[in-house]
């Protein structure tokens, strides 16, 4: 069986004059968590919906499980699970009824007990959907998407709008899917989510895929230096100069030391702590997907998903 579960080649989608997806190519391997990351309007949902056979491409082609998204829609649809953006379902039905409805449609009895337990829905399964918290509703979405026993799951911005705690809980749920061998394709505008969850990621902006690689390689290639930032301390500069490659003073008077690796930074961090006896705020900042996005896309994405240059 092919290792590549999704193969996309020069894919394009136009809506009238708007080119939503502009000649993108990438692959997703079986068993991995792949993230498509970009701001609002970048073309994420359009790409996902083409792979789910809900929209037709204008150009190029895409294959899922080796089947063509235009000509072999049925083969693909019966093997995938989908949680759309802003997921919603029958509000008056209970969690149990909603999930059972989907497994009936797919004609799969499935291990529903396990499904509820896995998704942390045990206590909630007899409540109606409209009584649940935002985080719980998304878990129901995942349980429903899994009810047809899919090999590949699409999650379109699964944690948008959730508070940090609910977001972390949902991450645990998504990690559990990878352990079960389900391939996950997710879209997001949260860099932390990419770093926490994904094996590989593609950065999309204005319909173009700017970079695609493993998260580790993206960070190694585009991540910034390891930094130590000390606030309001004149003494820090002298100490940092003994260890850092470069020491600068930031706009707010903070002293910044840049290091080639985490080892040197950790040593300096320890000395700062000892010599300043914990009197100042010292932050150790590693390279991250935030730097990667900034360097690749020339901006950052704010909490609402907008690109800020
Ligand atoms: P968001 O997170 O805001 O949904 P996205 O990255 O998923 O963003 P898309 O929804 O794929 O992006 O939208 C890409 C571009 O295509 C945007 O400019 C959008 O306005 C446009 N677009 C999307 N759907 C349609 C449509 N049905 N008709 C016309 N234009 C559309």
CSV table of C-alpha atoms and ligand atoms in Angstrom, one decimal:
chain,number,residue,atom,x,y,z
A,1,UNK,CA,0.0,0.0,0.0
A,2,UNK,CA,1.3,3.5,-0.8
A,3,UNK,CA,2.8,5.5,2.0
A,4,UNK,CA,1.2,8.6,0.6
A,5,UNK,CA,-2.4,9.0,1.6
A,6,UNK,CA,-2.9,12.4,-0.1
A,7,UNK,CA,-1.1,13.5,-3.3
A,8,UNK,CA,-1.7,17.0,-4.5
A,9,UNK,CA,-0.2,18.4,-7.7
A,10,UNK,CA,-0.4,21.9,-9.0
A,11,UNK,CA,-3.9,22.3,-7.5
A,12,UNK,CA,-5.8,25.5,-8.4
A,13,UNK,CA,-9.2,26.8,-7.4
A,14,UNK,CA,-10.7,30.0,-8.7
A,15,UNK,CA,-14.0,31.6,-7.6
A,16,UNK,CA,-14.6,34.1,-10.5
A,17,UNK,CA,-11.7,36.5,-10.3
A,18,UNK,CA,-10.5,35.2,-6.9
A,19,UNK,CA,-7.7,32.6,-7.0
A,20,UNK,CA,-8.3,30.9,-3.7
A,21,UNK,CA,-5.8,28.1,-4.3
A,22,UNK,CA,-2.9,28.8,-6.6
A,23,UNK,CA,-1.0,25.8,-7.9
A,24,UNK,CA,-0.1,24.0,-4.7
A,25,UNK,CA,1.6,20.6,-4.5
A,26,UNK,CA,2.2,18.5,-1.4
A,27,UNK,CA,1.9,15.0,0.0
A,28,UNK,CA,0.6,13.5,3.3
A,29,UNK,CA,1.9,10.2,4.5
A,30,UNK,CA,-0.2,7.5,6.2
A,31,UNK,CA,-0.4,7.8,10.0
A,32,UNK,CA,0.9,11.3,10.3
A,33,UNK,CA,-0.7,14.5,11.6
A,34,UNK,CA,-0.3,17.1,8.8
A,35,UNK,CA,-1.2,20.8,9.3
A,36,UNK,CA,-2.0,23.4,6.8
A,37,UNK,CA,-1.3,26.7,8.5
A,38,UNK,CA,-2.2,30.2,7.4
A,39,UNK,CA,-4.3,33.3,8.1
A,40,UNK,CA,-8.0,33.8,7.3
A,41,UNK,CA,-8.6,33.6,3.6
A,42,UNK,CA,-5.3,31.9,2.7
A,43,UNK,CA,-7.1,29.0,1.0
A,44,UNK,CA,-7.1,26.3,3.7
A,45,UNK,CA,-10.8,25.5,3.7
A,46,UNK,CA,-11.0,25.4,-0.1
A,47,UNK,CA,-8.1,23.0,-0.1
A,48,UNK,CA,-9.7,20.8,2.5
A,49,UNK,CA,-13.0,20.8,0.8
A,50,UNK,CA,-11.5,19.8,-2.5
A,51,UNK,CA,-9.8,16.8,-0.7
A,52,UNK,CA,-13.2,15.9,0.9
A,53,UNK,CA,-14.7,16.0,-2.7
A,54,UNK,CA,-17.0,18.9,-1.7
A,55,UNK,CA,-15.6,21.3,-4.3
A,56,UNK,CA,-14.1,20.7,-7.7
A,57,UNK,CA,-10.7,22.0,-8.6
A,58,UNK,CA,-10.2,24.5,-11.5
A,59,UNK,CA,-6.8,23.0,-12.3
A,60,UNK,CA,-4.2,20.4,-11.3
A,61,UNK,CA,-5.2,17.3,-9.5
A,62,UNK,CA,-5.5,15.6,-6.1
A,63,UNK,CA,-5.6,12.0,-5.1
A,64,UNK,CA,-6.7,10.6,-1.8
A,65,UNK,CA,-5.9,6.9,-1.1
A,66,UNK,CA,-4.8,6.9,-4.7
A,67,UNK,CA,-8.3,7.8,-5.9
A,68,UNK,CA,-9.0,11.0,-7.9
A,69,UNK,CA,-11.1,13.6,-6.1
A,70,UNK,CA,-13.2,14.4,-9.2
A,71,UNK,CA,-13.8,11.0,-10.7
A,72,UNK,CA,-13.7,8.6,-7.7
A,73,UNK,CA,-15.5,10.6,-5.1
A,74,UNK,CA,-17.4,7.6,-3.7
A,75,UNK,CA,-14.3,5.7,-2.9
A,76,UNK,CA,-12.8,8.6,-1.0
A,77,UNK,CA,-16.0,9.7,0.9
A,78,UNK,CA,-16.5,6.3,2.5
A,79,UNK,CA,-13.0,6.3,3.9
A,80,UNK,CA,-12.8,9.7,5.4
A,81,UNK,CA,-14.2,11.5,8.5
A,82,UNK,CA,-14.8,15.2,8.4
A,83,UNK,CA,-15.2,17.9,11.1
A,84,UNK,CA,-16.0,21.2,9.3
A,85,UNK,CA,-15.1,24.6,10.5
A,86,UNK,CA,-17.6,25.9,13.1
A,87,UNK,CA,-19.0,22.4,13.5
A,88,UNK,CA,-22.6,22.0,14.6
A,89,UNK,CA,-25.2,19.3,14.7
A,90,UNK,CA,-28.7,18.5,15.8
A,91,UNK,CA,-29.0,20.6,19.0
A,92,UNK,CA,-31.9,18.7,20.6
A,93,UNK,CA,-30.5,15.3,20.1
A,94,UNK,CA,-28.2,13.9,22.8
A,95,UNK,CA,-24.5,13.2,22.2
A,96,UNK,CA,-25.3,9.5,22.0
A,97,UNK,CA,-28.1,10.0,19.4
A,98,UNK,CA,-25.9,12.3,17.3
A,99,UNK,CA,-23.0,9.8,17.1
A,100,UNK,CA,-25.3,6.8,16.6
A,101,UNK,CA,-27.0,8.6,13.7
A,102,UNK,CA,-23.7,8.8,11.9
A,103,UNK,CA,-22.7,5.3,12.5
A,104,UNK,CA,-26.1,4.1,11.2
A,105,UNK,CA,-25.6,6.2,8.1
A,106,UNK,CA,-22.2,4.5,7.5
A,107,UNK,CA,-23.7,1.2,8.4
A,108,UNK,CA,-21.0,0.6,11.0
A,109,UNK,CA,-21.7,-0.5,14.5
A,110,UNK,CA,-18.2,0.5,15.6
A,111,UNK,CA,-16.9,0.5,19.1
A,112,UNK,CA,-19.1,3.3,20.3
A,113,UNK,CA,-18.5,2.8,24.0
A,114,UNK,CA,-14.8,3.1,23.3
A,115,UNK,CA,-15.4,6.1,21.2
A,116,UNK,CA,-17.2,8.0,24.0
A,117,UNK,CA,-14.6,7.0,26.6
A,118,UNK,CA,-11.7,8.0,24.3
A,119,UNK,CA,-13.2,11.4,23.6
A,120,UNK,CA,-13.9,12.0,27.2
A,121,UNK,CA,-17.6,12.1,26.5
A,122,UNK,CA,-18.7,9.4,29.0
A,123,UNK,CA,-20.4,11.7,31.4
A,124,UNK,CA,-22.0,13.9,28.7
A,125,UNK,CA,-23.4,11.3,26.3
A,126,UNK,CA,-27.0,11.6,27.5
A,127,UNK,CA,-27.0,15.4,27.5
A,128,UNK,CA,-28.4,17.2,24.5
A,129,UNK,CA,-25.8,18.9,22.2
A,130,UNK,CA,-26.9,22.4,23.0
A,131,UNK,CA,-26.1,22.0,26.7
A,132,UNK,CA,-22.4,21.3,26.1
A,133,UNK,CA,-19.4,23.6,26.4
A,134,UNK,CA,-17.6,24.7,23.2
A,135,UNK,CA,-14.7,22.2,23.9
A,136,UNK,CA,-17.2,19.4,24.5
A,137,UNK,CA,-19.1,20.2,21.3
A,138,UNK,CA,-15.8,19.9,19.3
A,139,UNK,CA,-15.2,16.5,20.9
A,140,UNK,CA,-18.6,15.4,19.8
A,141,UNK,CA,-17.6,16.6,16.3
A,142,UNK,CA,-14.6,14.4,16.4
A,143,UNK,CA,-16.6,11.4,17.8
A,144,UNK,CA,-19.1,11.9,14.9
A,145,UNK,CA,-16.3,12.2,12.4
A,146,UNK,CA,-14.9,8.9,13.7
A,147,UNK,CA,-18.2,7.0,13.8
A,148,UNK,CA,-17.7,5.8,10.3
A,149,UNK,CA,-14.4,4.3,11.3
A,150,UNK,CA,-12.3,6.5,8.8
A,151,UNK,CA,-8.6,6.0,7.9
A,152,UNK,CA,-8.2,9.7,7.3
A,153,UNK,CA,-9.7,12.5,9.4
A,154,UNK,CA,-10.1,16.2,8.3
A,155,UNK,CA,-10.3,18.7,11.1
A,156,UNK,CA,-10.8,22.3,9.8
A,157,UNK,CA,-9.7,24.7,12.5
A,158,UNK,CA,-10.7,22.4,15.3
A,159,UNK,CA,-9.7,24.7,18.2
A,160,UNK,CA,-10.6,28.1,16.9
A,161,UNK,CA,-12.5,30.1,19.5
A,162,UNK,CA,-11.7,27.7,22.4
A,163,UNK,CA,-10.1,28.8,25.6
A,164,UNK,CA,-6.5,27.6,26.2
A,165,UNK,CA,-7.6,24.8,28.5
A,166,UNK,CA,-10.3,23.4,26.2
A,167,UNK,CA,-7.7,23.7,23.4
A,168,UNK,CA,-5.2,21.6,25.3
A,169,UNK,CA,-7.8,19.0,26.1
A,170,UNK,CA,-8.7,18.7,22.4
A,171,UNK,CA,-5.0,18.4,21.5
A,172,UNK,CA,-4.9,15.3,23.8
A,173,UNK,CA,-7.9,13.9,21.9
A,174,UNK,CA,-6.2,14.5,18.5
A,175,UNK,CA,-2.9,13.0,19.7
A,176,UNK,CA,-4.8,9.9,20.7
A,177,UNK,CA,-6.0,9.5,17.1
A,178,UNK,CA,-2.5,9.3,15.8
A,179,UNK,CA,-1.9,6.5,18.3
A,180,UNK,CA,-4.8,4.6,16.8
A,181,UNK,CA,-3.2,4.9,13.3
A,182,UNK,CA,-5.7,7.5,11.9
A,183,UNK,CA,-4.1,10.0,9.6
A,184,UNK,CA,-5.1,13.5,10.5
A,185,UNK,CA,-5.2,16.5,8.2
A,186,UNK,CA,-5.8,19.7,10.1
A,187,UNK,CA,-6.0,23.4,9.3
A,188,UNK,CA,-5.1,26.0,11.9
A,189,UNK,CA,-3.8,29.5,12.4
A,190,UNK,CA,-2.3,28.7,15.8
A,191,UNK,CA,1.5,28.2,15.6
A,192,UNK,CA,1.5,26.5,19.0
A,193,UNK,CA,-1.0,23.9,17.7
A,194,UNK,CA,1.3,23.2,14.7
A,195,UNK,CA,4.2,22.7,17.1
A,196,UNK,CA,2.3,20.6,19.6
A,197,UNK,CA,0.5,18.3,17.2
A,198,UNK,CA,2.0,18.0,13.8
A,199,UNK,CA,4.6,15.8,12.3
A,200,UNK,CA,4.6,17.9,9.1
A,201,UNK,CA,3.2,21.3,8.1
A,202,UNK,CA,2.6,23.4,5.0
A,203,UNK,CA,2.5,27.2,5.2
A,204,UNK,CA,-0.2,28.7,3.0
A,205,UNK,CA,-0.7,32.4,2.1
A,206,UNK,CA,-2.8,33.9,-0.7
A,207,UNK,CA,-3.4,30.5,-2.1
A,208,UNK,CA,0.3,29.6,-2.4
A,209,UNK,CA,2.1,27.0,-0.4
A,210,UNK,CA,5.3,28.8,0.7
A,211,UNK,CA,7.0,25.9,2.5
A,212,UNK,CA,6.2,22.4,3.4
A,213,UNK,CA,8.4,20.1,5.6
A,214,UNK,CA,8.6,18.3,9.0
A,215,UNK,CA,8.0,20.8,11.8
A,216,UNK,CA,11.5,20.0,13.2
A,217,UNK,CA,13.1,20.8,9.8
A,218,UNK,CA,11.0,24.0,9.4
A,219,UNK,CA,12.2,25.2,12.8
A,220,UNK,CA,15.8,24.2,12.1
A,221,UNK,CA,15.7,26.1,8.8
A,222,UNK,CA,13.6,29.1,9.6
A,223,UNK,CA,13.6,29.3,13.5
A,224,UNK,CA,15.5,32.1,15.2
A,225,UNK,CA,18.4,31.9,17.7
A,226,UNK,CA,17.9,30.6,21.2
A,227,UNK,CA,17.5,33.8,23.3
A,228,UNK,CA,17.7,34.9,26.9
A,229,UNK,CA,15.7,38.0,27.7
A,230,UNK,CA,16.3,39.8,31.1
A,231,UNK,CA,14.0,42.7,32.1
A,232,UNK,CA,15.2,45.8,33.9
A,233,UNK,CA,18.7,44.7,34.9
A,234,UNK,CA,22.0,46.5,34.2
A,235,UNK,CA,24.0,43.7,35.7
A,236,UNK,CA,22.7,41.1,33.2
A,237,UNK,CA,24.6,42.5,30.3
A,238,UNK,CA,28.0,41.7,31.8
A,239,UNK,CA,27.0,38.2,32.7
A,240,UNK,CA,25.4,37.4,29.3
A,241,UNK,CA,28.5,38.7,27.5
A,242,UNK,CA,30.5,35.9,29.0
A,243,UNK,CA,28.3,33.3,27.3
A,244,UNK,CA,26.3,34.7,24.4
A,245,UNK,CA,27.3,35.2,20.8
A,246,UNK,CA,25.7,38.6,20.8
A,247,UNK,CA,24.2,40.9,23.4
A,248,UNK,CA,21.8,43.7,22.6
A,249,UNK,CA,19.4,46.0,24.5
A,250,UNK,CA,15.8,45.9,23.3
A,251,UNK,CA,13.3,48.8,22.9
A,252,UNK,CA,12.0,48.5,26.5
A,253,UNK,CA,15.5,48.3,28.0
A,254,UNK,CA,15.5,44.5,28.2
A,255,UNK,CA,18.9,42.8,27.7
A,256,UNK,CA,18.9,40.1,25.0
A,257,UNK,CA,21.5,37.5,24.6
A,258,UNK,CA,21.6,35.3,21.5
A,259,UNK,CA,23.0,31.8,21.5
A,260,UNK,CA,23.9,29.2,18.9
A,261,UNK,CA,22.4,26.4,20.9
A,262,UNK,CA,20.4,25.5,24.0
A,263,UNK,CA,23.4,24.3,25.9
A,264,UNK,CA,25.1,27.6,26.1
A,265,UNK,CA,21.9,29.4,26.9
A,266,UNK,CA,21.1,27.0,29.7
A,267,UNK,CA,24.6,27.6,31.2
A,268,UNK,CA,24.0,31.4,31.0
A,269,UNK,CA,20.6,31.0,32.5
A,270,UNK,CA,22.0,29.2,35.5
A,271,UNK,CA,24.7,31.9,36.1
A,272,UNK,CA,22.1,34.7,35.8
A,273,UNK,CA,19.9,33.0,38.3
A,274,UNK,CA,22.9,32.5,40.7
A,275,UNK,CA,24.5,35.9,40.3
A,276,UNK,CA,21.3,37.9,40.2
A,277,UNK,CA,19.8,35.7,42.9
A,278,UNK,CA,16.4,35.6,41.2
A,279,UNK,CA,15.8,39.3,41.5
A,280,UNK,CA,15.0,39.8,37.8
A,281,UNK,CA,12.7,38.2,35.3
A,282,UNK,CA,14.8,36.0,33.0
A,283,UNK,CA,13.2,34.3,30.0
A,284,UNK,CA,14.7,31.5,28.0
A,285,UNK,CA,13.2,31.6,24.5
A,286,UNK,CA,13.8,28.7,22.1
A,287,UNK,CA,13.2,28.8,18.3
A,288,UNK,CA,9.6,28.2,17.4
A,289,UNK,CA,7.0,28.0,14.6
A,290,UNK,CA,6.2,31.7,15.4
A,291,UNK,CA,9.7,32.6,14.0
A,292,UNK,CA,9.2,30.2,11.1
A,293,UNK,CA,5.9,31.8,10.0
A,294,UNK,CA,7.4,35.3,10.5
A,295,UNK,CA,10.4,34.5,8.3
A,296,UNK,CA,8.5,32.5,5.6
A,297,UNK,CA,5.3,34.6,5.4
A,298,UNK,CA,6.6,38.0,6.5
A,299,UNK,CA,4.1,38.6,9.3
A,300,UNK,CA,2.4,37.0,12.2
A,301,UNK,CA,-1.2,35.8,12.7
A,302,UNK,CA,-3.2,37.4,15.5
A,303,UNK,CA,-5.7,35.6,17.7
A,304,UNK,CA,-8.6,36.2,15.3
A,305,UNK,CA,-6.7,34.7,12.4
A,306,UNK,CA,-5.7,37.9,10.6
A,307,UNK,CA,-2.2,38.4,9.1
A,308,UNK,CA,-0.4,41.3,10.8
A,309,UNK,CA,2.6,42.5,8.8
B,1,LIG,P1,-10.8,31.0,6.7
B,1,LIG,O1,-10.1,30.5,7.9
B,1,LIG,O2,-11.2,32.5,6.8
B,1,LIG,O3,-12.0,30.2,6.2
B,1,LIG,P2,-9.2,29.9,4.6
B,1,LIG,O4,-7.7,29.9,4.7
B,1,LIG,O5,-9.9,28.6,4.9
B,1,LIG,O6,-9.8,31.1,5.5
B,1,LIG,P3,-10.8,29.9,2.2
B,1,LIG,O7,-12.1,29.9,3.0
B,1,LIG,O8,-10.4,28.8,1.4
B,1,LIG,O9,-9.6,30.4,3.1
B,1,LIG,O10,-10.8,31.2,1.2
B,1,LIG,C1,-9.8,31.5,0.3
B,1,LIG,C2,-10.3,32.7,-0.6
B,1,LIG,O11,-11.4,32.3,-1.4
B,1,LIG,C3,-10.8,33.9,0.2
B,1,LIG,O12,-10.4,35.1,-0.5
B,1,LIG,C4,-12.3,33.7,0.2
B,1,LIG,O13,-12.9,35.0,0.3
B,1,LIG,C5,-12.5,33.1,-1.2
B,1,LIG,N1,-13.7,32.2,-1.2
B,1,LIG,C6,-13.9,31.1,-0.4
B,1,LIG,N2,-15.1,30.5,-0.7
B,1,LIG,C7,-15.6,31.3,-1.7
B,1,LIG,C8,-16.8,31.2,-2.5
B,1,LIG,N3,-17.7,30.2,-2.3
B,1,LIG,N4,-17.0,32.1,-3.4
B,1,LIG,C9,-16.2,33.1,-3.7
B,1,LIG,N5,-15.0,33.3,-3.0
B,1,LIG,C10,-14.7,32.4,-2.0
